[in-house]
Amino acid sequence: MLPRRNPPRRVITLLAVALLLAAGLSACAGDGRTTITFFQFKGEAQEYFRTLAARFEAQNPDVRVVVDNPADPETALRTRLVKNDVPDVMTLNGNGTFGEFASARIFRDLTGDPVLEGVNRSYLDVIATLGRGGPGEVNGVPFAANASGLLYNVDLFEEHGVAVPRTFSELIAAARTFRDAGVTPFYGMLADSWTAQSPLAPLSAQLQPDDFFEQRFRDGTTFARGWASTAAQLARLFEYTQPDPLSKGYEDGTAAFARGESAMLLLGSYAVPQIRFGKPDFTIGSMALPATEDPARTTLVSGVDVVLAASRQGDHPAEVDRFLRFLMRRPVMEEYCRAQVAVPTLEGLSNDDPALAGVSEYIESGRIVGFTDHQFIPAIPLGPLLQSFLISGDERAFLRDLDEDWDKVAARRTWGLGAVIA
Amino acid sequence: MVVPAVLIFFVFHTVPVLQGVFYSFTDSPGYGPFELVGLRNYVALFGDPRVLHAYWFTFLIAGVSTVAVNVVSLTIAVWLNSRIAWRTTLRGIYFVPNILAILIVGYIFNYLFSNSLPALGERLGIGRLSTSLLTDSSTAWLGIVILAVWQAAAFNIIIYIAGLQTVPVDLYEASAIDGASPWRQFRSITFPMIAGFFTINMVLSLKSFLQIFDHIVALTGGGPGTDTESVALLIYKGGFQGGEYGYQSANSVVFFVVIVTLSIVQLRFLQKRETSV
């Protein structure tokens, strides 16, 4: 046996090399600039935010912005949070996940911050109802809002002499007209189960009792009671899809609609850029989805599509402030909303895109409600349950499963639920 | 070099395991504040139909695939071990699925199952085939098994070929003189002689099929509904997407115990069989 003298020296050499490498790598970033990470969730707007970050860097030579735009952003962000690696600035969808993060005190409190000046109050209320880090806190800046009703092919409507439906039975009648003429009324995209949540939100918002979710959080009501007509009407709509809706997803649906294969699409304004990507040769129209027989009761579902948030314990608050203010400038928001067919959240700004014309009067007169499906924390499998329901058509089983899953999650969690409404 | 190895193993393997066990007693979503909740997560697990279904489904997939993959790979291995033309090339070709990423292959299979197969079924007038296999909860598991077996067979074939080459040729010569049929030769010589390899393959396949994940992500994503969720997929979905890190940590502790127990039982059972033949 050889005397074992060498290994320690070899280990030391290895360690030295490793240290040198590490030092070299960190030196790459050390050009005197402060680095802030910008987590960006919207895949469609990836290029836009990249150029914005570059423009900000040009105006602020002392700051470097690293844009992170992963696939499956919510999961990616969660894994970063598990590692305690919170990005400095984030864009997020204003949904239940945002509310959960806010109540876990991930985001900075922006109460009284000048960046909130001129922001439409009603959108601040929308994100406040999702959840917050403490009483009275504002944990994000609404950057762009959307309008979720349904989209339609204006040319096909004119060709078949169909007027924009104002009640639910007119909507069904329109669907029947198209089906009889051999045109698919609605394109089913159930392979992506979230797409069924899009018509669910306006239906439930108009059909459920006013304080339904407050009651549900207090265990004062059930879905079986409050959502019975919602489920029935949703199933009615899905009777008018193409055969085999389960094998087609969001991309298939938006592409088919762009090719003029279906008269309507049960999606909101956020789908318009994706549809235009398929180069439709018709005008995309939009309307609020009527759920009742009284046109005066129709409301538009509108939520915060993009909300800006900052890390609560970030290392560079001053640079983050500058970046947030840069993003919230009027021309920046206007440009973004034009490109993404979104509704601006600063007072005095509007978007005159033809795809928003049908819903603009609702936005201007404030006849808007938030997404009801954002009240579900992600532990409740709303999407998969909807998917099963729309295949089987078993309304009672759907409502029962929804109640059971809700109660189960509520029973094994001590926080999160209820904080959403509080 | 033993000390650093133990240290690295401890830091990167044992510590995370212990951390996971700790989180299983909390209601942590993985970040932010959390509280200790004792055994509540474990109690909740046993009353959660979604979890119980995932276990049942995982056992179904693992059981069927383990049997199927061993039948398929042993058959192919015996064939590849016989005197055939292009033997080495064929062995290479049959190994290819093992080096491909399951996710990528999965998306290709997904396309075949949801587009090509229905198109074929429609042309042949078979109503059963004309809708996608993956969109029906009563057939979706079949698609998953087909992909799993196709991919795993490659590796098992290699082990079986290695086993077949340890069987002395003179045994076959002697039995041929006695007039044994090929089936009799397989039953009385080949199979007993490679019993050890059979055991290895059975235990390894069951263990890896119990952890089935990417196949399902690529083919069904756990759908329709939550019908094809395996335990591993449920842990990922609930823990990382659903914000129930603590609850799913408890699930993974239970799952860990289940896999270890099953492997030990299976090993004991098969080794006993090995010595008795």
XYZ file of C-alpha atoms in Angstrom:
699
model
C 0.000 0.000 0.000
C 1.177 3.458 -0.813
C 1.451 5.878 2.062
C -1.658 8.052 2.054
C -0.044 11.428 1.944
C -1.264 12.791 -1.371
C -5.033 13.079 -0.967
C -5.084 16.122 1.334
C -2.859 18.057 -1.031
C -5.039 17.057 -3.956
C -8.139 18.124 -2.083
C -6.583 21.485 -1.311
C -5.705 21.995 -4.977
C -9.250 21.101 -5.992
C -10.705 23.475 -3.447
C -8.392 26.244 -4.605
C -9.453 25.720 -8.218
C -13.094 25.747 -7.195
C -12.636 28.960 -5.230
C -10.849 30.610 -8.119
C -13.628 29.589 -10.483
C -16.274 30.925 -8.119
C -14.392 34.198 -7.732
C -14.053 34.481 -11.513
C -17.762 33.900 -12.025
C -18.865 36.471 -9.504
C -16.409 38.959 -10.962
C -18.329 38.799 -14.232
C -21.277 40.527 -12.573
C -19.133 42.964 -10.658
C -19.057 45.842 -13.136
C -20.193 48.316 -10.479
C -23.880 48.085 -11.421
C -26.597 46.973 -9.066
C -28.359 43.865 -10.339
C -32.081 43.469 -9.835
C -34.038 40.417 -10.962
C -37.279 40.936 -12.841
C -39.543 37.877 -12.836
C -41.984 38.073 -15.720
C -44.871 35.630 -16.044
C -46.462 36.542 -19.343
C -45.026 34.449 -22.162
C -46.762 36.528 -24.843
C -45.183 39.761 -23.603
C -41.690 38.359 -23.164
C -40.096 40.437 -25.944
C -41.907 43.561 -24.832
C -40.650 43.423 -21.254
C -37.145 42.569 -22.426
C -36.931 45.708 -24.550
C -38.438 47.722 -21.693
C -35.769 46.447 -19.335
C -33.090 47.362 -21.866
C -34.556 50.863 -22.187
C -34.555 51.229 -18.420
C -30.921 50.125 -18.285
C -30.012 52.743 -20.901
C -31.620 55.479 -18.798
C -30.208 54.140 -15.529
C -26.632 53.102 -16.246
C -26.058 52.062 -12.637
C -28.685 49.283 -12.710
C -28.703 45.929 -14.477
C -32.061 44.193 -14.905
C -32.048 40.420 -15.284
C -35.326 39.349 -16.897
C -36.458 35.859 -15.933
C -39.307 34.463 -17.989
C -39.727 30.752 -17.270
C -42.257 28.329 -18.699
C -44.919 27.428 -16.121
C -44.155 30.637 -14.187
C -46.298 30.054 -11.097
C -44.558 26.780 -10.300
C -41.172 28.307 -11.066
C -41.875 31.200 -8.701
C -43.046 28.822 -5.967
C -39.847 26.805 -6.206
C -37.857 30.044 -5.969
C -39.835 31.015 -2.882
C -39.134 27.621 -1.304
C -35.451 28.397 -1.723
C -36.024 31.859 -0.200
C -34.913 33.418 -3.451
C -37.581 36.081 -4.041
C -37.087 38.104 -7.260
C -36.789 41.879 -6.716
C -39.630 42.802 -9.079
C -42.347 40.475 -10.333
C -45.227 40.577 -12.751
C -47.986 38.178 -11.817
C -51.517 37.386 -12.807
C -53.965 38.836 -10.281
C -55.399 35.455 -9.267
C -55.665 33.218 -6.208
C -51.955 32.434 -6.263
C -51.134 36.144 -6.032
C -53.456 36.360 -3.030
C -51.757 33.407 -1.382
C -48.288 34.898 -1.846
C -49.521 38.266 -0.578
C -50.945 36.723 2.588
C -47.691 34.794 3.087
C -46.065 38.263 3.260
C -43.890 37.813 0.192
C -44.682 41.231 -1.310
C -43.798 44.706 -0.097
C -46.537 46.957 1.307
C -46.943 49.856 -1.127
C -49.490 51.851 0.886
C -48.998 55.559 0.225
C -46.299 54.894 -2.367
C -46.283 57.536 -5.153
C -46.289 54.726 -7.725
C -49.977 54.149 -6.927
C -50.939 57.698 -7.927
C -53.627 57.798 -10.583
C -54.334 54.077 -10.452
C -58.025 53.221 -10.798
C -59.360 52.495 -7.285
C -61.583 49.647 -8.403
C -58.575 47.613 -9.576
C -56.817 48.210 -6.256
C -59.947 46.805 -4.615
C -59.863 43.777 -6.912
C -56.336 42.808 -5.871
C -57.084 43.599 -2.219
C -59.910 41.031 -2.211
C -57.467 38.353 -3.372
C -55.419 38.553 -0.187
C -52.906 40.782 1.547
C -50.045 40.718 4.008
C -51.950 42.603 6.695
C -54.950 44.884 7.244
C -54.964 47.839 4.849
C -51.882 46.741 2.932
C -51.499 47.226 -0.812
C -49.246 44.457 -2.077
C -49.160 45.190 -5.781
C -49.679 47.745 -8.527
C -52.305 46.845 -11.137
C -50.602 47.293 -14.505
C -53.117 45.959 -17.000
C -56.638 44.626 -16.729
C -58.596 42.315 -18.985
C -62.207 41.828 -19.952
C -63.544 38.310 -19.872
C -66.772 37.712 -21.701
C -66.824 36.006 -25.028
C -65.221 36.731 -28.369
C -67.020 36.416 -31.681
C -66.405 36.485 -35.395
C -68.087 39.715 -36.592
C -68.226 38.604 -40.259
C -69.907 35.290 -39.429
C -72.480 37.071 -37.265
C -73.320 39.420 -40.153
C -73.373 36.636 -42.734
C -75.877 34.585 -40.721
C -77.897 37.598 -39.631
C -77.287 37.057 -35.937
C -77.468 40.063 -33.617
C -75.253 40.298 -30.529
C -77.211 38.321 -27.892
C -78.313 40.279 -24.853
C -79.861 37.459 -22.817
C -78.918 33.853 -22.163
C -81.716 32.443 -24.309
C -80.690 34.733 -27.173
C -77.167 33.366 -26.799
C -78.428 29.777 -27.016
C -80.612 30.731 -29.990
C -77.562 32.216 -31.724
C -75.595 29.035 -31.020
C -78.423 26.956 -32.507
C -78.519 29.120 -35.643
C -74.819 28.535 -36.205
C -75.049 24.821 -35.557
C -77.930 24.463 -38.017
C -75.846 26.338 -40.592
C -72.965 23.900 -40.082
C -70.728 26.334 -38.174
C -69.300 25.308 -34.801
C -70.891 27.750 -32.312
C -68.269 27.521 -29.525
C -64.873 25.874 -29.842
C -64.238 23.480 -26.930
C -60.663 23.468 -25.631
C -61.020 21.129 -22.664
C -57.547 19.622 -23.039
C -56.506 22.795 -21.185
C -58.886 22.557 -18.291
C -58.540 26.235 -17.271
C -60.325 27.340 -20.445
C -63.617 26.138 -18.923
C -63.101 28.587 -16.050
C -63.437 31.472 -18.489
C -67.209 31.106 -19.083
C -67.657 29.858 -15.513
C -66.616 33.209 -14.038
C -69.265 35.446 -15.708
C -72.004 32.818 -15.322
C -71.385 32.347 -11.606
C -70.856 36.067 -10.988
C -74.323 36.820 -12.381
C -76.155 33.783 -11.056
C -74.806 33.275 -7.533
C -76.174 35.181 -4.502
C -74.341 38.465 -3.889
C -72.408 37.447 -0.796
C -71.901 33.852 -1.929
C -68.135 33.563 -1.330
C -68.259 35.387 2.019
C -70.877 32.843 3.051
C -68.909 29.943 1.588
C -65.778 30.930 3.511
C -67.883 31.063 6.681
C -69.366 27.683 5.808
C -72.787 29.329 5.525
C -73.680 27.925 2.112
C -72.643 25.267 -0.410
C -71.896 25.163 -4.094
C -74.785 22.743 -4.474
C -77.067 25.573 -3.369
C -75.383 28.668 -4.812
C -74.008 27.322 -8.074
C -76.769 24.986 -9.281
C -77.920 27.214 -12.146
C -74.318 28.142 -12.979
C -73.440 24.492 -13.545
C -76.597 23.860 -15.558
C -76.023 26.816 -17.864
C -72.349 26.029 -18.324
C -73.295 22.521 -19.431
C -75.844 24.053 -21.844
C -73.089 26.114 -23.502
C -70.871 23.077 -23.921
C -73.622 21.235 -25.804
C -72.725 23.518 -28.704
C -69.035 22.720 -29.131
C -67.407 20.675 -31.862
C -67.360 16.902 -31.241
C -64.436 15.704 -29.088
C -63.663 19.035 -27.318
C -61.418 17.175 -24.875
C -58.668 16.488 -27.396
C -58.221 20.171 -28.280
C -56.431 22.804 -26.234
C -56.077 26.586 -26.019
C -53.717 26.858 -29.012
C -55.961 24.641 -31.172
C -58.997 26.713 -30.226
C -57.496 30.138 -30.858
C -56.039 28.907 -34.169
C -59.370 27.382 -35.281
C -61.202 30.589 -34.381
C -58.675 32.634 -36.355
C -59.328 30.373 -39.371
C -63.034 31.176 -39.032
C -64.010 27.647 -37.973
C -66.100 28.702 -35.009
C -68.451 31.615 -34.513
C -67.613 32.298 -30.877
C -64.898 31.557 -28.373
C -65.598 31.390 -24.649
C -62.490 33.406 -23.724
C -61.680 36.958 -22.731
C -59.658 39.802 -24.220
C -56.390 38.166 -23.123
C -56.779 35.636 -25.961
C -56.879 38.280 -28.702
C -53.088 38.545 -29.276
C -52.906 34.754 -29.579
C -55.782 34.764 -32.110
C -54.227 37.596 -34.134
C -51.079 35.515 -34.259
C -53.093 33.177 -36.518
C -53.882 36.187 -38.807
C -57.695 36.235 -38.899
C -59.204 38.069 -41.875
C -62.236 39.210 -39.887
C -62.854 41.626 -37.032
C -62.783 40.084 -33.579
C -65.758 41.293 -31.567
C -66.316 40.971 -27.854
C -69.309 41.014 -25.561
C -70.149 40.451 -21.930
C -71.555 36.947 -21.500
C -75.243 37.310 -20.617
C -76.309 34.753 -17.999
C -79.849 35.918 -17.227
C -82.944 37.012 -19.129
C -82.536 40.608 -17.979
C -79.943 42.590 -20.028
C -79.713 45.164 -17.248
C -78.254 42.526 -14.923
C -75.423 41.539 -17.247
C -72.026 42.413 -15.815
C -68.544 42.106 -17.243
C -65.884 40.037 -15.537
C -62.685 42.010 -15.377
C -59.609 41.197 -13.389
C -56.075 42.430 -13.109
C -54.210 40.598 -15.828
C -50.786 41.891 -14.847
C -49.943 43.108 -11.363
C -46.502 44.414 -10.425
C -45.101 43.442 -7.055
C -41.831 43.933 -5.229
C -40.047 41.651 -2.804
C -40.736 42.492 0.839
C -37.161 41.933 1.912
C -35.305 42.815 -1.280
C -31.742 44.159 -1.102
C -32.210 47.065 -3.505
C -35.434 48.913 -2.633
C -34.326 52.221 -4.202
C -33.515 50.675 -7.593
C -36.736 48.655 -7.463
C -38.694 51.860 -6.819
C -37.134 53.482 -9.854
C -37.956 50.467 -12.017
C -41.562 50.293 -10.806
C -42.054 53.997 -11.519
C -40.554 53.509 -14.967
C -42.980 50.667 -15.723
C -45.997 52.655 -14.512
C -45.388 55.664 -16.769
C -48.335 56.490 -19.011
C -46.668 55.904 -22.406
C -45.290 52.546 -21.226
C -48.671 51.313 -20.052
C -50.428 52.677 -23.133
C -47.985 50.921 -25.429
C -48.279 47.642 -23.535
C -52.067 47.711 -23.540
C -52.182 48.446 -27.251
C -49.855 45.541 -28.005
C -51.560 43.054 -25.684
C -55.176 44.245 -26.176
C -55.401 44.932 -22.444
C -57.299 47.535 -20.454
C -55.059 50.226 -18.893
C -55.401 50.724 -15.142
C -54.340 54.371 -14.940
C -57.214 56.841 -14.842
C -57.736 58.722 -18.083
C -56.226 56.041 -20.283
C -58.315 53.803 -22.498
C -57.802 51.312 -25.290
C -59.769 51.799 -28.515
C -58.938 48.418 -30.016
C -61.967 47.089 -31.989
C -61.739 43.802 -30.078
C -62.594 45.723 -26.901
C -65.355 47.894 -28.412
C -68.153 45.565 -27.326
C -67.191 45.677 -23.674
C -65.850 49.218 -23.271
C -69.174 50.644 -22.062
C -69.133 48.159 -19.174
C -65.603 49.210 -18.216
C -66.378 52.933 -18.495
C -69.586 52.694 -16.484
C -67.938 50.428 -13.900
C -70.311 47.476 -14.395
C -67.494 45.051 -13.662
C -66.963 42.186 -11.223
C -63.810 40.205 -10.392
C -63.128 36.623 -11.466
C -65.020 34.272 -9.157
C -62.597 31.427 -9.894
C -59.797 33.507 -8.335
C -61.396 32.839 -4.966
C -60.282 29.212 -5.248
C -56.834 28.518 -3.887
C -54.917 26.234 -6.264
C -55.080 23.265 -3.865
C -58.716 22.860 -4.929
C -58.631 21.196 -8.364
C -61.280 23.433 -9.959
C -59.980 22.959 -13.519
C -59.881 19.127 -13.440
C -63.292 18.994 -11.728
C -64.786 21.216 -14.442
C -63.173 19.062 -17.109
C -64.712 15.869 -15.683
C -68.071 17.590 -15.304
C -68.215 18.842 -18.885
C -67.374 15.356 -20.180
C -69.795 13.440 -17.991
C -72.489 16.122 -17.695
C -73.138 15.010 -14.109
C -74.068 18.298 -12.476
C -74.818 16.961 -9.013
C -71.558 15.033 -8.768
C -69.648 18.159 -9.842
C -71.203 20.388 -7.195
C -70.819 17.714 -4.534
C -67.119 17.197 -5.403
C -66.564 20.942 -5.360
C -68.064 21.202 -1.878
C -66.149 18.188 -0.607
C -62.808 19.374 -1.975
C -63.383 22.862 -0.618
C -64.190 21.541 2.867
C -61.290 19.093 2.834
C -58.759 21.778 1.953
C -60.290 24.157 4.490
C -60.054 21.468 7.181
C -56.365 20.733 6.675
C -55.191 24.327 6.349
C -54.921 26.898 9.095
C -54.298 29.880 6.836
C -54.791 31.141 3.292
C -58.484 30.399 2.996
C -60.643 33.210 4.248
C -57.643 35.520 4.293
C -58.565 35.848 0.652
C -61.767 37.662 1.518
C -60.782 39.331 4.800
C -12.084 9.458 0.492
C -14.737 7.839 2.682
C -15.270 10.835 4.935
C -16.055 13.353 2.150
C -18.375 10.825 0.498
C -20.294 10.299 3.722
C -20.366 14.043 4.314
C -21.666 14.792 0.813
C -24.248 12.024 1.073
C -25.365 13.370 4.453
C -25.623 16.999 3.334
C -27.326 16.382 -0.010
C -29.409 13.344 0.805
C -30.015 12.749 4.497
C -30.554 16.379 5.492
C -33.221 17.007 2.805
C -34.983 13.787 3.807
C -35.066 14.896 7.438
C -36.229 18.360 6.357
C -39.033 16.761 4.376
C -40.074 14.719 7.397
C -40.061 17.880 9.492
C -42.235 19.792 6.995
C -44.722 16.912 6.989
C -45.673 17.980 10.522
C -46.357 21.585 9.480
C -48.905 23.441 7.379
C -46.174 25.245 5.438
C -46.837 26.153 1.798
C -43.060 26.033 1.322
C -42.466 29.729 2.073
C -43.605 32.333 4.571
C -44.769 31.621 8.111
C -46.028 28.179 9.161
C -47.232 26.295 12.221
C -46.662 22.821 13.572
C -49.800 20.743 13.194
C -48.693 17.380 14.561
C -50.106 14.350 12.799
C -52.999 16.207 11.200
C -51.558 15.921 7.681
C -51.226 12.151 8.046
C -54.776 11.792 9.302
C -56.073 13.939 6.444
C -54.176 11.811 3.892
C -56.110 8.676 4.697
C -59.444 10.439 4.282
C -58.588 12.137 0.989
C -60.145 10.322 -1.996
C -57.810 12.099 -4.421
C -54.791 10.691 -2.581
C -56.275 7.206 -2.256
C -57.131 7.205 -5.948
C -53.571 8.222 -6.809
C -52.202 5.266 -4.808
C -54.622 2.863 -6.410
C -53.791 4.187 -9.872
C -50.046 4.020 -9.243
C -50.275 0.390 -8.094
C -52.342 -0.451 -11.171
C -49.832 1.128 -13.565
C -46.823 -0.303 -11.744
C -48.278 -3.813 -11.503
C -49.425 -4.074 -15.109
C -46.275 -2.458 -16.490
C -43.921 -4.624 -14.420
C -45.506 -7.825 -15.697
C -45.777 -6.545 -19.267
C -42.256 -5.183 -19.465
C -40.739 -8.431 -18.216
C -42.741 -10.576 -20.628
C -41.882 -8.300 -23.543
C -38.216 -7.839 -22.738
C -37.574 -11.514 -21.939
C -39.190 -12.515 -25.238
C -37.141 -10.020 -27.208
C -33.967 -10.891 -25.301
C -34.335 -14.621 -26.075
C -34.897 -13.752 -29.716
C -31.922 -11.371 -29.828
C -29.769 -14.035 -28.196
C -30.550 -16.661 -30.811
C -28.692 -17.033 -34.087
C -30.226 -14.301 -36.235
C -28.904 -11.989 -38.912
C -27.911 -8.437 -37.904
C -27.799 -9.473 -34.251
C -25.509 -6.704 -32.990
C -27.269 -3.984 -34.993
C -30.675 -5.113 -33.748
C -29.462 -5.113 -30.163
C -28.338 -1.530 -30.680
C -31.679 -0.503 -32.151
C -33.638 -2.089 -29.316
C -31.573 -0.121 -26.810
C -32.408 3.277 -28.353
C -35.620 3.999 -26.339
C -33.571 3.873 -23.163
C -31.451 6.879 -24.114
C -34.333 9.086 -25.293
C -35.913 11.534 -22.864
C -39.311 10.248 -21.767
C -40.886 13.692 -21.929
C -39.976 14.174 -25.586
C -40.966 10.643 -26.571
C -44.112 11.174 -24.533
C -45.170 14.161 -26.602
C -44.610 12.126 -29.767
C -46.735 9.286 -28.354
C -49.325 11.865 -27.336
C -49.529 13.009 -30.952
C -49.834 9.398 -32.157
C -52.545 8.564 -29.637
C -54.637 11.698 -30.142
C -54.206 12.243 -33.906
C -52.699 9.338 -35.858
C -54.485 6.471 -34.129
C -57.970 8.083 -34.338
C -57.343 8.873 -38.017
C -56.404 5.236 -38.619
C -59.408 4.031 -36.642
C -61.721 6.232 -38.658
C -60.340 4.960 -41.955
C -60.692 1.341 -40.859
C -64.156 2.029 -39.500
C -63.347 0.965 -35.936
C -65.525 3.182 -33.757
C -63.617 2.263 -30.604
C -60.390 3.712 -32.006
C -61.744 6.861 -33.609
C -61.557 9.010 -30.484
C -58.346 9.602 -28.610
C -57.285 6.879 -26.205
C -56.070 9.515 -23.754
C -59.273 11.492 -23.331
C -61.281 8.625 -21.863
C -60.505 7.770 -18.256
C -61.196 4.070 -18.869
C -58.515 3.834 -21.589
C -56.019 6.597 -20.748
C -54.059 4.292 -18.433
C -53.445 1.946 -21.377
C -51.648 4.698 -23.256
C -49.459 5.333 -20.241
C -48.652 1.622 -19.878
C -47.763 1.331 -23.577
C -45.310 4.229 -23.355
C -43.849 3.008 -20.050
C -43.314 -0.539 -21.326
C -41.895 0.618 -24.656
C -39.370 2.813 -22.880
C -38.418 0.497 -20.026
C -38.116 -2.663 -22.127
C -34.843 -1.416 -23.639
C -32.958 -1.503 -20.357
C -34.484 -4.800 -19.224
C -33.563 -6.447 -22.531
C -29.911 -5.602 -21.898
C -30.004 -7.198 -18.448
C -31.748 -10.297 -19.813
C -29.240 -10.642 -22.667
C -26.436 -10.411 -20.128
C -28.203 -13.149 -18.134
C -28.783 -15.357 -21.143
C -25.099 -15.285 -21.969
C -24.237 -16.805 -18.587
C -26.188 -19.976 -19.465
C -23.670 -22.680 -20.539
C -24.235 -23.845 -24.113
C -23.612 -27.520 -23.255
C -26.817 -27.587 -21.201
C -28.770 -26.918 -24.384
C -26.725 -29.470 -26.313
C -27.395 -32.125 -23.712
C -31.120 -31.377 -23.631
C -31.252 -31.397 -27.426
C -29.850 -34.934 -27.376
C -32.601 -35.859 -24.897
C -35.118 -34.463 -27.412
C -36.382 -31.453 -25.393
C -38.609 -28.999 -27.238
C -37.599 -25.286 -27.339
C -40.382 -24.431 -24.857
C -39.218 -27.175 -22.522
C -35.646 -25.893 -22.833
C -36.781 -22.408 -21.905
C -38.869 -23.589 -18.956
C -36.355 -26.040 -17.486
C -33.004 -24.495 -18.395
C -33.113 -20.867 -19.482
C -35.580 -19.474 -16.972
C -34.128 -21.177 -13.841
C -30.605 -20.232 -14.884
C -31.455 -16.528 -15.179
C -33.667 -16.404 -12.068
C -31.352 -13.874 -10.441
C -31.672 -11.525 -13.404
C -35.423 -11.966 -13.342
C -35.465 -10.895 -9.697
C -33.366 -7.813 -10.405
C -35.592 -6.795 -13.284
C -38.817 -7.327 -11.368
C -37.655 -5.299 -8.358
C -36.127 -2.487 -10.407
C -39.121 -2.176 -12.732
C -41.656 -2.142 -9.938
C -39.660 0.465 -8.063
C -39.303 2.757 -11.068
C -42.905 2.317 -12.242
C -44.140 3.226 -8.775
C -42.441 6.582 -9.251
C -44.006 7.124 -12.687
C -44.169 10.842 -13.485
C -42.927 12.168 -16.846
C -44.983 9.661 -18.830
C -48.166 11.049 -17.331
C -47.092 14.673 -17.645
C -46.490 14.206 -21.361
C -49.549 12.087 -22.133
C -52.455 13.243 -19.991
C -51.217 15.742 -17.408
C -53.198 13.717 -14.871
C -56.468 14.123 -16.770
C -59.226 13.661 -17.686
C -60.120 15.294 -14.392
C -57.746 13.794 -11.859
C -58.214 10.231 -13.118
C -54.649 9.463 -14.174
C -52.759 11.142 -11.342
C -49.925 9.042 -9.956
C -48.637 9.619 -6.433
C -45.492 11.354 -7.685
C -47.530 13.664 -9.911
C -49.936 14.453 -7.090
C -47.057 15.315 -4.759
C -45.654 17.664 -7.374
C -49.003 19.224 -8.242
C -50.246 19.637 -4.684
C -46.890 20.557 -3.193
C -45.481 22.935 -5.769
C -48.538 24.129 -7.674
C -51.205 23.848 -5.004
C -49.248 25.452 -2.174
C -49.673 22.460 0.150
C -46.028 21.726 0.736
C -46.482 20.348 4.241
C -49.409 18.124 3.341
C -47.653 16.630 0.321
C -44.459 16.190 2.365
C -46.497 13.891 4.576
C -47.683 12.127 1.454
C -44.111 11.619 0.262
C -43.043 10.222 3.625
C -45.876 7.692 3.399
C -44.995 6.944 -0.213
C -41.330 6.420 0.685
C -42.294 3.862 3.336
C -44.622 2.127 0.866
C -41.935 1.791 -1.816
C -39.279 0.516 0.587
C -41.687 -2.011 2.097
C -42.860 -3.252 -1.284
C -39.302 -3.621 -2.589
C -38.178 -5.598 0.463
C -41.202 -7.896 0.351
C -40.770 -8.472 -3.360
C -37.044 -9.149 -3.019
C -37.585 -11.653 -0.189
C -40.314 -13.429 -2.107
C -38.419 -13.643 -5.398
C -35.144 -14.711 -3.787
C -36.932 -17.538 -2.014
C -38.313 -18.598 -5.383
C -34.818 -18.403 -6.895
C -33.410 -20.951 -4.471
C -36.393 -23.278 -4.735
C -36.197 -23.722 -8.543
